[in-house]
Amino acid sequence: MEWLRKLSAAIDYIENHLDGDISYDEAAKIACCSTFYFQRVFSYVAGVSLSEYIRRRKMTQAAFDLQRTGAKVIDIALKYGYASPTSFNRAFQSVHNITPAAARSIGNTFNAYPAIRFSVQVSGETAMSYHITQKQAMRMVGVRIALSEDMEENQRIIPKFWKSVLKSSLFSEICDLSHQSPERNIRR
């Protein structure tokens, strides 16, 4: 479970630097992997991109600060890494659905995103029946798209790609191919 401890240490680093600069490279170094791999693993395990997680956590802390302190909105924006009130206002509203100025009013509802914590669940204590069978040759068909090393870019590309595939005749052509016998001269 060493990898889990390292991933948790990387999350601790992020949490301890919400009001300062967060280096993806440093978080990855703590997790003992490349920055690219850390972002991929984080997105896979957490179900949200690393940048979105950080933005949500910063906006959660910013809402607490706005409610508990008399600090100016611009000071809180700067504390959490936003150079302009406009960008802070946009980020805050996207998380909380109200403006930072309105956050000071009593009775508003906020969206708090707690810090991620990882745990291990052990399974496999029960038997799973299986058997091995010999199958006839089969043809694999599909569509593909080149992906980027940037996970956030991929998260923008892939939905658009599938939307275009589903709108075109390509999807039904692939489905039709699934009911045919395999051939030796298949385009790859």
Coordinates of C-alpha atoms in Angstrom, one line a residue:
M1 CA 0.0 0.0 0.0
E2 CA 3.0 2.2 -0.4
W3 CA 1.5 3.8 -3.6
L4 CA -1.6 4.8 -1.6
R5 CA 0.5 6.5 1.1
K6 CA 2.4 8.4 -1.6
L7 CA -0.8 9.5 -3.4
S8 CA -2.2 10.6 0.0
A9 CA 1.0 12.6 0.6
A10 CA 0.6 14.3 -2.7
I11 CA -3.0 15.3 -1.8
D12 CA -1.7 16.6 1.6
Y13 CA 0.8 18.8 -0.4
I14 CA -2.0 20.2 -2.5
E15 CA -4.2 20.8 0.6
N16 CA -1.3 22.6 2.4
H17 CA -0.8 24.9 -0.6
L18 CA -4.3 25.9 -1.6
D19 CA -3.6 29.5 -0.6
G20 CA -0.3 29.5 -2.5
D21 CA 1.4 28.1 -5.6
I22 CA 0.6 24.4 -6.3
S23 CA 3.2 22.7 -8.5
Y24 CA 1.9 19.7 -10.4
D25 CA 5.5 18.6 -10.8
E26 CA 6.0 18.7 -7.0
A27 CA 2.8 16.8 -6.3
A28 CA 3.9 14.2 -8.9
K29 CA 7.4 14.0 -7.3
I30 CA 5.8 13.3 -3.9
A31 CA 3.7 10.6 -5.5
C32 CA 6.9 9.2 -7.2
C33 CA 5.7 9.4 -10.8
S34 CA 5.7 11.7 -13.8
T35 CA 3.5 14.7 -13.9
F36 CA 1.5 13.3 -16.8
Y37 CA 1.0 9.9 -15.1
F38 CA 0.0 11.7 -11.8
Q39 CA -2.7 13.7 -13.6
R40 CA -4.0 10.6 -15.3
V41 CA -4.0 8.5 -12.1
F42 CA -5.6 11.3 -10.2
S43 CA -8.4 11.8 -12.7
Y44 CA -9.0 8.0 -12.8
V45 CA -9.0 7.5 -9.1
A46 CA -10.8 10.7 -8.1
G47 CA -13.2 11.0 -10.9
V48 CA -12.3 14.6 -11.5
S49 CA -9.3 16.3 -13.2
L50 CA -6.5 17.5 -10.9
S51 CA -7.1 21.1 -12.0
E52 CA -10.9 20.9 -11.3
Y53 CA -10.2 19.3 -7.9
I54 CA -7.8 22.2 -7.0
R55 CA -10.3 24.8 -8.3
R56 CA -13.1 23.3 -6.2
R57 CA -11.0 23.1 -3.1
K58 CA -9.8 26.7 -3.5
M59 CA -13.4 27.9 -3.9
T60 CA -14.6 25.9 -0.9
Q61 CA -11.9 27.6 1.2
A62 CA -12.6 31.0 -0.3
A63 CA -16.3 30.6 0.7
F64 CA -15.3 29.8 4.2
D65 CA -13.0 32.9 4.3
L66 CA -15.7 35.1 2.9
Q67 CA -18.1 34.0 5.6
R68 CA -15.7 34.0 8.6
T69 CA -13.6 37.0 7.9
G70 CA -14.0 40.6 7.0
A71 CA -11.3 40.4 4.3
K72 CA -12.0 42.1 1.0
V73 CA -13.0 39.9 -2.0
I74 CA -9.9 41.0 -3.9
D75 CA -7.7 39.9 -1.0
I76 CA -9.3 36.5 -0.9
A77 CA -9.1 36.2 -4.7
L78 CA -5.3 37.0 -4.5
K79 CA -4.9 34.5 -1.6
Y80 CA -6.2 31.7 -3.7
G81 CA -4.2 32.6 -6.8
Y82 CA -6.6 34.7 -8.9
A83 CA -5.0 37.8 -10.3
S84 CA -8.3 39.5 -11.3
P85 CA -11.6 39.9 -9.6
T86 CA -13.3 38.8 -12.8
S87 CA -11.6 35.4 -13.0
F88 CA -12.2 34.8 -9.2
N89 CA -15.9 35.8 -9.6
R90 CA -16.3 33.4 -12.5
A91 CA -14.7 30.5 -10.7
F92 CA -16.6 31.2 -7.5
Q93 CA -19.9 31.4 -9.3
S94 CA -19.2 28.2 -11.2
V95 CA -18.8 26.3 -7.9
H96 CA -21.3 28.0 -5.6
N97 CA -23.8 29.6 -8.0
I98 CA -23.6 32.9 -6.3
T99 CA -21.2 35.8 -6.4
P100 CA -18.4 36.2 -3.8
A101 CA -20.0 39.4 -2.5
A102 CA -23.3 37.6 -2.0
A103 CA -21.5 34.9 -0.1
R104 CA -21.3 37.1 3.0
S105 CA -25.0 37.1 3.4
I106 CA -26.5 34.7 6.0
G107 CA -28.7 31.9 4.7
N108 CA -26.9 31.2 1.3
T109 CA -26.3 27.7 0.3
F110 CA -22.8 26.7 -0.8
N111 CA -21.2 23.7 -2.4
A112 CA -18.4 22.4 -0.2
Y113 CA -15.9 20.0 -1.7
P114 CA -14.0 18.2 1.1
A115 CA -10.4 17.0 0.7
I116 CA -10.1 13.7 -1.0
R117 CA -9.0 10.8 1.1
F118 CA -8.0 7.4 -0.2
S119 CA -8.7 4.1 1.4
V120 CA -8.3 0.5 0.3
Q121 CA -11.2 -1.9 0.2
V122 CA -10.1 -5.6 0.1
S123 CA -12.3 -8.0 -1.9
G124 CA -11.9 -11.4 -3.3
E125 CA -12.7 -13.5 -0.3
T126 CA -15.4 -15.4 -2.1
A127 CA -14.9 -17.8 -5.0
M128 CA -15.7 -16.8 -8.5
S129 CA -16.5 -19.6 -10.9
Y130 CA -15.1 -19.5 -14.4
H131 CA -14.4 -21.7 -17.4
I132 CA -12.2 -21.4 -20.5
T133 CA -13.7 -21.9 -24.0
Q134 CA -12.3 -21.9 -27.5
K135 CA -13.9 -19.3 -29.7
Q136 CA -14.0 -18.8 -33.4
A137 CA -12.0 -16.0 -34.9
M138 CA -13.6 -12.6 -34.5
R139 CA -13.2 -9.2 -36.1
M140 CA -12.6 -6.1 -34.0
V141 CA -13.9 -2.9 -35.6
G142 CA -14.0 0.6 -34.3
V143 CA -13.0 4.2 -34.7
R144 CA -10.0 5.9 -33.2
I145 CA -8.7 9.4 -32.5
A146 CA -5.2 10.6 -31.6
L147 CA -5.1 11.7 -27.9
S148 CA -2.9 14.2 -26.2
E149 CA -0.7 13.8 -23.1
D150 CA -2.9 16.6 -21.6
M151 CA -5.7 14.8 -19.8
E152 CA -7.9 17.9 -19.7
E153 CA -7.5 18.3 -23.5
N154 CA -8.6 14.7 -24.0
Q155 CA -11.6 15.3 -21.8
R156 CA -12.6 18.0 -24.2
I157 CA -11.8 16.0 -27.4
I158 CA -13.3 12.7 -26.6
P159 CA -17.0 13.8 -26.1
K160 CA -16.9 15.8 -29.3
F161 CA -15.4 12.9 -31.1
W162 CA -18.1 10.5 -30.0
K163 CA -20.8 13.0 -30.7
S164 CA -19.6 13.3 -34.3
V165 CA -19.3 9.5 -34.6
L166 CA -22.8 9.0 -33.4
K167 CA -24.2 11.7 -35.7
S168 CA -22.5 10.2 -38.7
S169 CA -23.3 6.9 -40.5
L170 CA -20.0 5.5 -39.2
F171 CA -21.5 4.1 -36.0
S172 CA -24.3 2.1 -37.8
E173 CA -21.7 0.9 -40.3
I174 CA -19.6 -0.5 -37.5
C175 CA -22.6 -2.1 -35.9
D176 CA -23.4 -3.8 -39.3
L177 CA -19.9 -5.1 -39.4
S178 CA -20.3 -6.9 -36.1
H179 CA -22.7 -9.4 -37.7
Q180 CA -20.3 -10.5 -40.4
S181 CA -17.8 -13.3 -40.5
P182 CA -14.1 -12.4 -40.1
E183 CA -12.0 -12.0 -43.2
R184 CA -8.3 -12.2 -43.7
N185 CA -7.9 -8.9 -45.5
I186 CA -9.1 -6.5 -42.9
R187 CA -8.1 -2.8 -43.0
R188 CA -6.3 -1.9 -39.8

